[in-house]
Structures are given as structure tokens and as C-alpha cells.
JSON list of C-alpha atoms in Angstrom, two decimals:
[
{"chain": "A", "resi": 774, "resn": "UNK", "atom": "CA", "xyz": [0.00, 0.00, 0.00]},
{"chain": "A", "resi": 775, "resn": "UNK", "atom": "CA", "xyz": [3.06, 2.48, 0.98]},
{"chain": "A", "resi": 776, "resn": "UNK", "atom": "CA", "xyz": [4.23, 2.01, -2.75]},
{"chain": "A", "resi": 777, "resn": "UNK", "atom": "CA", "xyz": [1.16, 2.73, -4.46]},
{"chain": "A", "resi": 778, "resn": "UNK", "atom": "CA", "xyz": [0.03, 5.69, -2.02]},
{"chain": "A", "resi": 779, "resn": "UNK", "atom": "CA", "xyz": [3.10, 6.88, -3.29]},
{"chain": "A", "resi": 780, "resn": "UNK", "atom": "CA", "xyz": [3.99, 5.97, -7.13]},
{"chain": "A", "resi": 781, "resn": "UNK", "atom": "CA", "xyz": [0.10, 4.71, -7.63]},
{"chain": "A", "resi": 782, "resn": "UNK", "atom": "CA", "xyz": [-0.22, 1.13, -8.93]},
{"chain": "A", "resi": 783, "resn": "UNK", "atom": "CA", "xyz": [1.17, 1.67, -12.04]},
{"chain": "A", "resi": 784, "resn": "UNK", "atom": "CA", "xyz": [4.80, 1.65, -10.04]},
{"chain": "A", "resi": 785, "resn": "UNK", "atom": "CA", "xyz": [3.60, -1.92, -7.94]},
{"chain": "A", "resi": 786, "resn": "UNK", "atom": "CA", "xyz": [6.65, -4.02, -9.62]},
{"chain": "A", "resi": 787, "resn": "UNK", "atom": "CA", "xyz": [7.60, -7.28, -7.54]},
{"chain": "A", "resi": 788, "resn": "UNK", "atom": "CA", "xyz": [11.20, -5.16, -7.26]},
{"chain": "A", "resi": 789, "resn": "UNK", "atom": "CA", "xyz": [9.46, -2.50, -5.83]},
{"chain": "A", "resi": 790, "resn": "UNK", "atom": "CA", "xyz": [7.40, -4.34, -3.14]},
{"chain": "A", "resi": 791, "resn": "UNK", "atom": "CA", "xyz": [10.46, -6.19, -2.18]},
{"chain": "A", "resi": 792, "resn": "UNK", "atom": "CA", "xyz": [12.47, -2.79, -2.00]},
{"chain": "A", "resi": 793, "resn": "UNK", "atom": "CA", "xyz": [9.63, -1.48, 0.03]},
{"chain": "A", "resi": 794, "resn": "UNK", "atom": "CA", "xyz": [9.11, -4.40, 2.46]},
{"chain": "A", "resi": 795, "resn": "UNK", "atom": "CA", "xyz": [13.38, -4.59, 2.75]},
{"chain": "A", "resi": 796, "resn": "UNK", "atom": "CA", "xyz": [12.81, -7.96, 1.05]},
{"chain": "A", "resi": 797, "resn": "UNK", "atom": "CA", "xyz": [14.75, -10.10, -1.60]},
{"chain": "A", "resi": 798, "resn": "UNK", "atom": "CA", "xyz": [12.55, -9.80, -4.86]},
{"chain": "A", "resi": 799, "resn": "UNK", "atom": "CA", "xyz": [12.34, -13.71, -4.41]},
{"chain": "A", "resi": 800, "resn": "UNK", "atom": "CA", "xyz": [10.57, -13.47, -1.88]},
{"chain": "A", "resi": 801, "resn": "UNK", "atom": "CA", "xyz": [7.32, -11.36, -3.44]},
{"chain": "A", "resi": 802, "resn": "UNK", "atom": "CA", "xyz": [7.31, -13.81, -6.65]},
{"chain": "A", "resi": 803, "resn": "UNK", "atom": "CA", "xyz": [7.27, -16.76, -4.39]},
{"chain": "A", "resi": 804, "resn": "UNK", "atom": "CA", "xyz": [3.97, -15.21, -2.69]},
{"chain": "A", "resi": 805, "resn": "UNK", "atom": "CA", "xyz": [2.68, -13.66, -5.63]},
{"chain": "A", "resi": 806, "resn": "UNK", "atom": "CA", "xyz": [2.78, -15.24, -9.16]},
{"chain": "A", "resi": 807, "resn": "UNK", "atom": "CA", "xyz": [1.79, -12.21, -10.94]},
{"chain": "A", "resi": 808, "resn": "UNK", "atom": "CA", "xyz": [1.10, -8.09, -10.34]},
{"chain": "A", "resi": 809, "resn": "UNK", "atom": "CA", "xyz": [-2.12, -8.94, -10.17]},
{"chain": "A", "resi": 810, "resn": "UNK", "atom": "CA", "xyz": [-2.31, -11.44, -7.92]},
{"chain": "A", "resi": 811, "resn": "UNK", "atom": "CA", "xyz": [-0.71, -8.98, -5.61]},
{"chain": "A", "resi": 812, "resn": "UNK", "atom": "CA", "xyz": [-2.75, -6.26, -6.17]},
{"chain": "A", "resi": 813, "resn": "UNK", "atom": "CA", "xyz": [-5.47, -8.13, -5.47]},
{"chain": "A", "resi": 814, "resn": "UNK", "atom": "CA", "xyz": [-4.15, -8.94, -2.09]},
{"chain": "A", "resi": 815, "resn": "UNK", "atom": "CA", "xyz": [-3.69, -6.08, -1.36]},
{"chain": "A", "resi": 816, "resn": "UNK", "atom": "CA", "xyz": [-7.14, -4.58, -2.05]},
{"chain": "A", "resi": 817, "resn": "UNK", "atom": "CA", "xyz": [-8.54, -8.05, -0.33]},
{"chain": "A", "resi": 818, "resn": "UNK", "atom": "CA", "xyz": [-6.36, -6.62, 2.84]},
{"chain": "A", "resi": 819, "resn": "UNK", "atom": "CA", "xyz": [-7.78, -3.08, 2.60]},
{"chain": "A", "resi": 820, "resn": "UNK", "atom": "CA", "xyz": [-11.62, -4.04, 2.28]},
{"chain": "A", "resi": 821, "resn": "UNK", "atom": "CA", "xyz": [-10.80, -6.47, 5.44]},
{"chain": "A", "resi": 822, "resn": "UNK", "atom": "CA", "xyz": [-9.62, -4.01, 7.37]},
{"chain": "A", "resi": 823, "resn": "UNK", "atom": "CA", "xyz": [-12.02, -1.21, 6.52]},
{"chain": "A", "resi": 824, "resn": "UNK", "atom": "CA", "xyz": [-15.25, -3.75, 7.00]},
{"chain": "A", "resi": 825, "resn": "UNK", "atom": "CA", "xyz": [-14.24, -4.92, 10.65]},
{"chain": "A", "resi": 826, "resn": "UNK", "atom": "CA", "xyz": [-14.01, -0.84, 11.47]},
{"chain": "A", "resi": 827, "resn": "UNK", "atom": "CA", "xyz": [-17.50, -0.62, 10.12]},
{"chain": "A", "resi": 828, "resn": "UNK", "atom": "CA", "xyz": [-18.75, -3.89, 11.88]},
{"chain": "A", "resi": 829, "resn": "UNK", "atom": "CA", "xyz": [-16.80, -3.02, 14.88]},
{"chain": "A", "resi": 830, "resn": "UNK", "atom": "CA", "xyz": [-19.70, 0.53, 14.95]},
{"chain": "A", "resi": 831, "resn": "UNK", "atom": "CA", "xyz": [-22.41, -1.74, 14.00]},
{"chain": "A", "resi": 832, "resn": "UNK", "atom": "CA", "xyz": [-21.73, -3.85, 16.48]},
{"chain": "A", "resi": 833, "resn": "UNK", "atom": "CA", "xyz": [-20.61, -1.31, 18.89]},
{"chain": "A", "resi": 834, "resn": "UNK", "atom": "CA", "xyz": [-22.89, -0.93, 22.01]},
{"chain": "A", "resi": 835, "resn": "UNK", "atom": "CA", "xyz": [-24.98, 2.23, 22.49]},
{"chain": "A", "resi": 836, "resn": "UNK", "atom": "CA", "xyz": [-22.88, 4.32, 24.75]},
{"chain": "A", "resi": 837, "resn": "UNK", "atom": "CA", "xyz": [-25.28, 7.75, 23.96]},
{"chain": "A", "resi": 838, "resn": "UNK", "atom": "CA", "xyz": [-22.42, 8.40, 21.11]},
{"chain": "A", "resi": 839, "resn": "UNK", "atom": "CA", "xyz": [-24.38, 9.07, 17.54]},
{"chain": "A", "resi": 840, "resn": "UNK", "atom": "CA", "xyz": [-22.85, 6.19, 15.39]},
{"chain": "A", "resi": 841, "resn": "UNK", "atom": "CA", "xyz": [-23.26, 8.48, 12.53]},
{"chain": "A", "resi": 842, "resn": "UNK", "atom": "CA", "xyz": [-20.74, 11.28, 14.85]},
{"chain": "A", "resi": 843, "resn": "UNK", "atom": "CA", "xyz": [-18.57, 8.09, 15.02]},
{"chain": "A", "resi": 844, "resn": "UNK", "atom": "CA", "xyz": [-18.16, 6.91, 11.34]},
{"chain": "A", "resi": 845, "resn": "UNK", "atom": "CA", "xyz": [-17.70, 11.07, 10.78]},
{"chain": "A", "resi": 846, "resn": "UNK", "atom": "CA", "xyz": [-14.85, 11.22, 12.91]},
{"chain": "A", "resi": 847, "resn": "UNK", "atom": "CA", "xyz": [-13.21, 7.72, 11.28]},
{"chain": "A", "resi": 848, "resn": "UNK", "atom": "CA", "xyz": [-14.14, 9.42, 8.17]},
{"chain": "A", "resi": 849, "resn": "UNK", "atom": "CA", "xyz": [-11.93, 12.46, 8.98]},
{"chain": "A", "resi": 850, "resn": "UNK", "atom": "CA", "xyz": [-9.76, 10.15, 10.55]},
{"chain": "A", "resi": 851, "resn": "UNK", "atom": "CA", "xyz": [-8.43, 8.16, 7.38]},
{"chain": "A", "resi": 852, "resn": "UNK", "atom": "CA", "xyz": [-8.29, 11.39, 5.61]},
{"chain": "A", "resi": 853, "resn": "UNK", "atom": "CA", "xyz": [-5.20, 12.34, 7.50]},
{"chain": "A", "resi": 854, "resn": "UNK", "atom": "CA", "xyz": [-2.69, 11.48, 6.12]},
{"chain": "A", "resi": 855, "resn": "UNK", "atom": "CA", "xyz": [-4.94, 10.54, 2.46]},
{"chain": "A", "resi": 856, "resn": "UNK", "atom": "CA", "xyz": [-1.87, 8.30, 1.16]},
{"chain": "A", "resi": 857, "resn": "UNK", "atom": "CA", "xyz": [-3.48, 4.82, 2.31]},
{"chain": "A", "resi": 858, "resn": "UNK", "atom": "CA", "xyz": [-7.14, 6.20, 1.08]},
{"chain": "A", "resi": 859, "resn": "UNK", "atom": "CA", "xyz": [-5.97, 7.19, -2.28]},
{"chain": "A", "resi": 860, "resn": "UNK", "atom": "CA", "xyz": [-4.12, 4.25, -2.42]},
{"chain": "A", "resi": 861, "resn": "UNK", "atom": "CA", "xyz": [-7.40, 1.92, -1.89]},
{"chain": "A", "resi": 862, "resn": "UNK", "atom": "CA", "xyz": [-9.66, 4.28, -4.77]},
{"chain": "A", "resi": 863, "resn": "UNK", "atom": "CA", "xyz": [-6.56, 3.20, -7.09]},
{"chain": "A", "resi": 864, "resn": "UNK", "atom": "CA", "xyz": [-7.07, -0.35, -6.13]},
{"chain": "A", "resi": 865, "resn": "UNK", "atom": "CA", "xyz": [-11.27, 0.08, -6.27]},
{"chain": "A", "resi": 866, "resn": "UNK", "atom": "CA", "xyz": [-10.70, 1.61, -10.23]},
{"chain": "A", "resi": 867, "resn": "UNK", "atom": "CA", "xyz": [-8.49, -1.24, -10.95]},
{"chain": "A", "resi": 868, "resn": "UNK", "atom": "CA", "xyz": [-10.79, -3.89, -9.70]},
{"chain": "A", "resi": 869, "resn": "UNK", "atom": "CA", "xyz": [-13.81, -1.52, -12.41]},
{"chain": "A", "resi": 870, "resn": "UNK", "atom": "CA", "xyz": [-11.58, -3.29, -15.27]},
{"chain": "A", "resi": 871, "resn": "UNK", "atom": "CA", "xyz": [-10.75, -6.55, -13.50]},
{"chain": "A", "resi": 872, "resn": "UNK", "atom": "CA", "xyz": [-13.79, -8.79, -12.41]},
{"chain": "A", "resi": 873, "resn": "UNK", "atom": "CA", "xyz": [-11.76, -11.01, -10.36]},
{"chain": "A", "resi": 874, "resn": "UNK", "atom": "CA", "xyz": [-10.96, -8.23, -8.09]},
{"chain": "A", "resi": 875, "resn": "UNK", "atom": "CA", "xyz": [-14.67, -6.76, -7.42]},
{"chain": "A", "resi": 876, "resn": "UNK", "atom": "CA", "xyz": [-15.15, -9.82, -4.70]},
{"chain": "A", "resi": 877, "resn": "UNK", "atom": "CA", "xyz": [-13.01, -8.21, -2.30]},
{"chain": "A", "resi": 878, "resn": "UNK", "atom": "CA", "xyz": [-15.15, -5.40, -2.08]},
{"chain": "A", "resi": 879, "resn": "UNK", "atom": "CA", "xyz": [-18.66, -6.81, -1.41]},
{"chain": "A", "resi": 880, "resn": "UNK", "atom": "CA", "xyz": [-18.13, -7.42, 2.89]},
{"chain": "A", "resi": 881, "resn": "UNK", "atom": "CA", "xyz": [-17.19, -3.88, 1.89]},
{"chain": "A", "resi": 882, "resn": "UNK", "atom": "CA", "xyz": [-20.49, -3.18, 0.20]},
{"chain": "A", "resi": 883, "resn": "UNK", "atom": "CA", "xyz": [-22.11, -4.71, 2.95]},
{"chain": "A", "resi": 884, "resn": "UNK", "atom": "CA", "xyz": [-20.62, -3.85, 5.58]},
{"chain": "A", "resi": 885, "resn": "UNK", "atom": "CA", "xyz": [-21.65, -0.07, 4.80]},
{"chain": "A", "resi": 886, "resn": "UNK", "atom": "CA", "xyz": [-25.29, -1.73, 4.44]},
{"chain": "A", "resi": 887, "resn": "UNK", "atom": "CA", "xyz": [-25.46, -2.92, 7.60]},
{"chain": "A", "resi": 888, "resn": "UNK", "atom": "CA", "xyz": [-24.26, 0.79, 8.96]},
{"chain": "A", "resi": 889, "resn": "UNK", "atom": "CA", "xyz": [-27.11, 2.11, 7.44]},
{"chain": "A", "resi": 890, "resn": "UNK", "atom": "CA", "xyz": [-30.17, -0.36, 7.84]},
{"chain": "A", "resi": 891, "resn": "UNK", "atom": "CA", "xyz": [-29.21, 0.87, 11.97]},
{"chain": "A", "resi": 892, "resn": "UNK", "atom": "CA", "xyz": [-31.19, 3.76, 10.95]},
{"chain": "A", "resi": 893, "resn": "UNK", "atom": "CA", "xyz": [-33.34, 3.27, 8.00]},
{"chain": "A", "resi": 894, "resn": "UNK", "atom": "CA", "xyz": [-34.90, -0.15, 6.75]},
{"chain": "A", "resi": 895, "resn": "UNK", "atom": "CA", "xyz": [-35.84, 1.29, 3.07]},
{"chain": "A", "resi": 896, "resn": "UNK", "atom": "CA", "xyz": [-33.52, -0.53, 0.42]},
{"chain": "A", "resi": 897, "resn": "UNK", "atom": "CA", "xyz": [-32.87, 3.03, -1.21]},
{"chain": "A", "resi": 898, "resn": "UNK", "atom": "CA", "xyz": [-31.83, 4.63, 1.25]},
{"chain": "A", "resi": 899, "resn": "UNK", "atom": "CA", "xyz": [-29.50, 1.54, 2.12]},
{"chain": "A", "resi": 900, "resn": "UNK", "atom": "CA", "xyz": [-28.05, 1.48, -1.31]},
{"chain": "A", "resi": 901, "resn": "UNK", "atom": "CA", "xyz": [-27.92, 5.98, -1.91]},
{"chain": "A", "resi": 902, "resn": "UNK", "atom": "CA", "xyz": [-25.66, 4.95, 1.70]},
{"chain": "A", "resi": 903, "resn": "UNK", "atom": "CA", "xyz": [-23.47, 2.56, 0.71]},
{"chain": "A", "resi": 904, "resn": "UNK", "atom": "CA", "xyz": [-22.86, 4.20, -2.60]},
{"chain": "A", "resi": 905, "resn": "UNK", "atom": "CA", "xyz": [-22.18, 7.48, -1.70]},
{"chain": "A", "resi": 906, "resn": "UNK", "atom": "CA", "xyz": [-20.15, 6.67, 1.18]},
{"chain": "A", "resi": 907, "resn": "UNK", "atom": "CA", "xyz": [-17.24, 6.63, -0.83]},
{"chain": "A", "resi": 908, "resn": "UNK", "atom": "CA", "xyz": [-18.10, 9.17, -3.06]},
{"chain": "A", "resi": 909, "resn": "UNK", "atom": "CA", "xyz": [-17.73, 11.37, -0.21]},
{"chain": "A", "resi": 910, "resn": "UNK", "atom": "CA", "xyz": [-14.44, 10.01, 0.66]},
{"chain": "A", "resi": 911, "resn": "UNK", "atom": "CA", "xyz": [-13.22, 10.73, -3.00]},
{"chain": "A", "resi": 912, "resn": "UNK", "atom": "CA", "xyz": [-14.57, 14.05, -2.84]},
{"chain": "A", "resi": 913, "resn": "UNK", "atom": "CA", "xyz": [-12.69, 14.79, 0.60]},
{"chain": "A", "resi": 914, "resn": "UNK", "atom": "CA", "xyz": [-9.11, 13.45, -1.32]},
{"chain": "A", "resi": 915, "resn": "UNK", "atom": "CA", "xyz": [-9.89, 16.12, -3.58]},
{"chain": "A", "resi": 916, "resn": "UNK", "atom": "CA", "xyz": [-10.96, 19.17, -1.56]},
{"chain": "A", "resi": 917, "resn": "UNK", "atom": "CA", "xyz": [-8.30, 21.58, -1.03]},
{"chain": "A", "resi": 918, "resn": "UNK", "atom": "CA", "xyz": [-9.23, 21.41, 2.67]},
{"chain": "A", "resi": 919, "resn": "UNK", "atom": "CA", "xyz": [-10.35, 18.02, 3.70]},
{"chain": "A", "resi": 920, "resn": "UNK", "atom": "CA", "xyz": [-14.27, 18.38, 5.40]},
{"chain": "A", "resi": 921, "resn": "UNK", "atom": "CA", "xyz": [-14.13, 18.06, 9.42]},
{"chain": "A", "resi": 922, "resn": "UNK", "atom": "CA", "xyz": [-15.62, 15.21, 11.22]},
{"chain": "A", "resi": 923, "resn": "UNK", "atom": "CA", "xyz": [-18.79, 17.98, 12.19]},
{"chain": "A", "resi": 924, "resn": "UNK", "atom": "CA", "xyz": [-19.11, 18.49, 7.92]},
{"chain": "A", "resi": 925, "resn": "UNK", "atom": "CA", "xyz": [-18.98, 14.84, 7.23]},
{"chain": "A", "resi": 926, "resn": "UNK", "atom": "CA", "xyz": [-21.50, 14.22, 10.42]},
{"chain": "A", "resi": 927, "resn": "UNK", "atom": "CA", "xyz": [-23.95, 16.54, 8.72]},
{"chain": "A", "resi": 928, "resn": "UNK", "atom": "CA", "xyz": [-24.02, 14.58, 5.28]},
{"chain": "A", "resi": 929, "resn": "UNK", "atom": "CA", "xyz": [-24.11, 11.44, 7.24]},
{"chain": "A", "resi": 930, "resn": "UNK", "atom": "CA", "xyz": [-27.50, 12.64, 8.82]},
{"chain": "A", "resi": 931, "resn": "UNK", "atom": "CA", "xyz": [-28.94, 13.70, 5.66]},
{"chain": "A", "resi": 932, "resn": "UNK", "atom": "CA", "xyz": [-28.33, 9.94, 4.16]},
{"chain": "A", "resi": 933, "resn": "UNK", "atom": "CA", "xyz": [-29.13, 8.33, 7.34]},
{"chain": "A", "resi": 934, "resn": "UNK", "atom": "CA", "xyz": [-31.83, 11.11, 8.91]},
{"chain": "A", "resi": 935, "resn": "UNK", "atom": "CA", "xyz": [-33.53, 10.12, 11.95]},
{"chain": "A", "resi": 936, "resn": "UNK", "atom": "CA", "xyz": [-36.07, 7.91, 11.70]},
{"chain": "A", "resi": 937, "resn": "UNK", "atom": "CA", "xyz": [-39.12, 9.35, 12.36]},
{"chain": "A", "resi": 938, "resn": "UNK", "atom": "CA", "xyz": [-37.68, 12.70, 12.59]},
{"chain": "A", "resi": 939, "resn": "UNK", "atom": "CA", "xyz": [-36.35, 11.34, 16.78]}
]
């Protein structure tokens, strides 16, 4: 991830990784046959990683904390530094063009899902959610000033209002 955050995946070379990781070149060829098989790892990794933080505030008892102020602060959170972020939107446009790669990012998919059916039980809704999640996250990478957790807490409660207007 530290090599394409910084060169992008076009620079992901088995030389590279190994450089990165202070590891023969051997040894990234013996893990991965191909580029893509480690690119794929990699985004399999990142979509791991970023579903358990969304389970863990599904799951997360009510402690009088707005789970919506919570995934707006982890929001702001991952934003700072953006290197790992941009790195994973390189990895989710690579995985547009390469089928075998969109599998790692469905516990993604639904792992946003389940964020949202805590406050909403239409399907729409769910799905404007899940989608848009990231679109705000892109949008933040390319803001000049990255939005604060109270910004990204107030689009957060106009995707996932209230219900009933509580």
C-alpha cells in the first residue's frame, strides 16, 4: 500500500514491493505469481480491514455516542494522512476493469449496508448509503481542505436522517 500511495499502482513491480518491504525480490514472486495477484491482495487486505471498522460501529454498544458522529470522525480520521485512502480508490478503479478483483469489495459493500439499515430499513436509502459513502471520501481526497468530522456528520444525517424525525 506504501508504494502505491506513493507511485500509484502503475509503479507496484515485484522489485518495488520487495524494496519497500526490505525484502529479496524472491521473496514477493514466491507469494505472488503475478502483479495482479498482488494487487489483489492487497485490495482483499484493505476491504478487510475497513469492513471490521465498520462492523466493529455496528456492532458497537450504544454508549449515547451518535454512530453516525462516530463513522464522521473515522471518516476524517483516514483522511489524514490521504496516502493509504488514495491508495485503496486506485485499487477500487483497478478492480472496475478486472472482475476477479470486485469480490473483495462486497463485505465492503455490505458492511456499509449494515451501517445504514441501523437507521433506516428502506432498500434506497441503504443502497444511496453505501454508494455514496465513498463518493464522499473521493470528494474529501480532492478538496483543497479536507471536510471536518462535524461536515462529514452533517451529510451522514442527511443519508441516514432520523427515523421518524427522533
Amino acid at each position: 500500500m506504501r508504494v502505491i500511495a506513493r507511485d500509484g499502482a502503475a509503479g507496484v513491480t515485484h522489485r518495488t514491493v520487495a524494496r519497500e518491504a526490505e525484502l529479496p525480490t524472491t521473496a514477493t514472486t514466491y507469494y505472488f505469481s503475478s502483479i495482479d495477484a498482488l494487487l489483489t491482495a492487497a485490495l482483499t487486505q484493505c476491504m478487510e480491514e475497513d469492513s471490521a471498522r465498520i462492523e466493529a460501529l455496528v456492532d458497537a454498544p450504544d454508549d449515547g455516542v451518535d454512530k453516525r458522529r462516530s463513522l464522521a470522525l473515522l471518516m476524517a480520521e483516514i483522511l489524514s494522512p490521504p496516502g493509504h485512502l488514495l491508495a485503496e480508490f486506485e485499487l477500487f478503479l483497478l478492480a472496475a476493469r478486472r472482475p476477479e478483483q470486485r469480490a473483495a469489495t462486497r463485505r465492503w459493500t455490505e458492511a456499509l449496508a449494515a451501517f445504514a439499515r441501523q437507521f433506516t430499513d428502506e432498500p434506497l436509502r441503504v443502497k444511496l448509503f453505501a454508494q455514496a459513502y465513498d463518493g464522499l471520501l473521493l470528494q474529501a481526497l480532492l478538496a483543497d481542505k479536507p471536510p471536518t468530522p462535524d461536515e462529514f456528520e452533517e451529510l451522514l444525517r442527511e443519508l441516514l436522517p432520523d427515523p421518524d424525525g427522533a
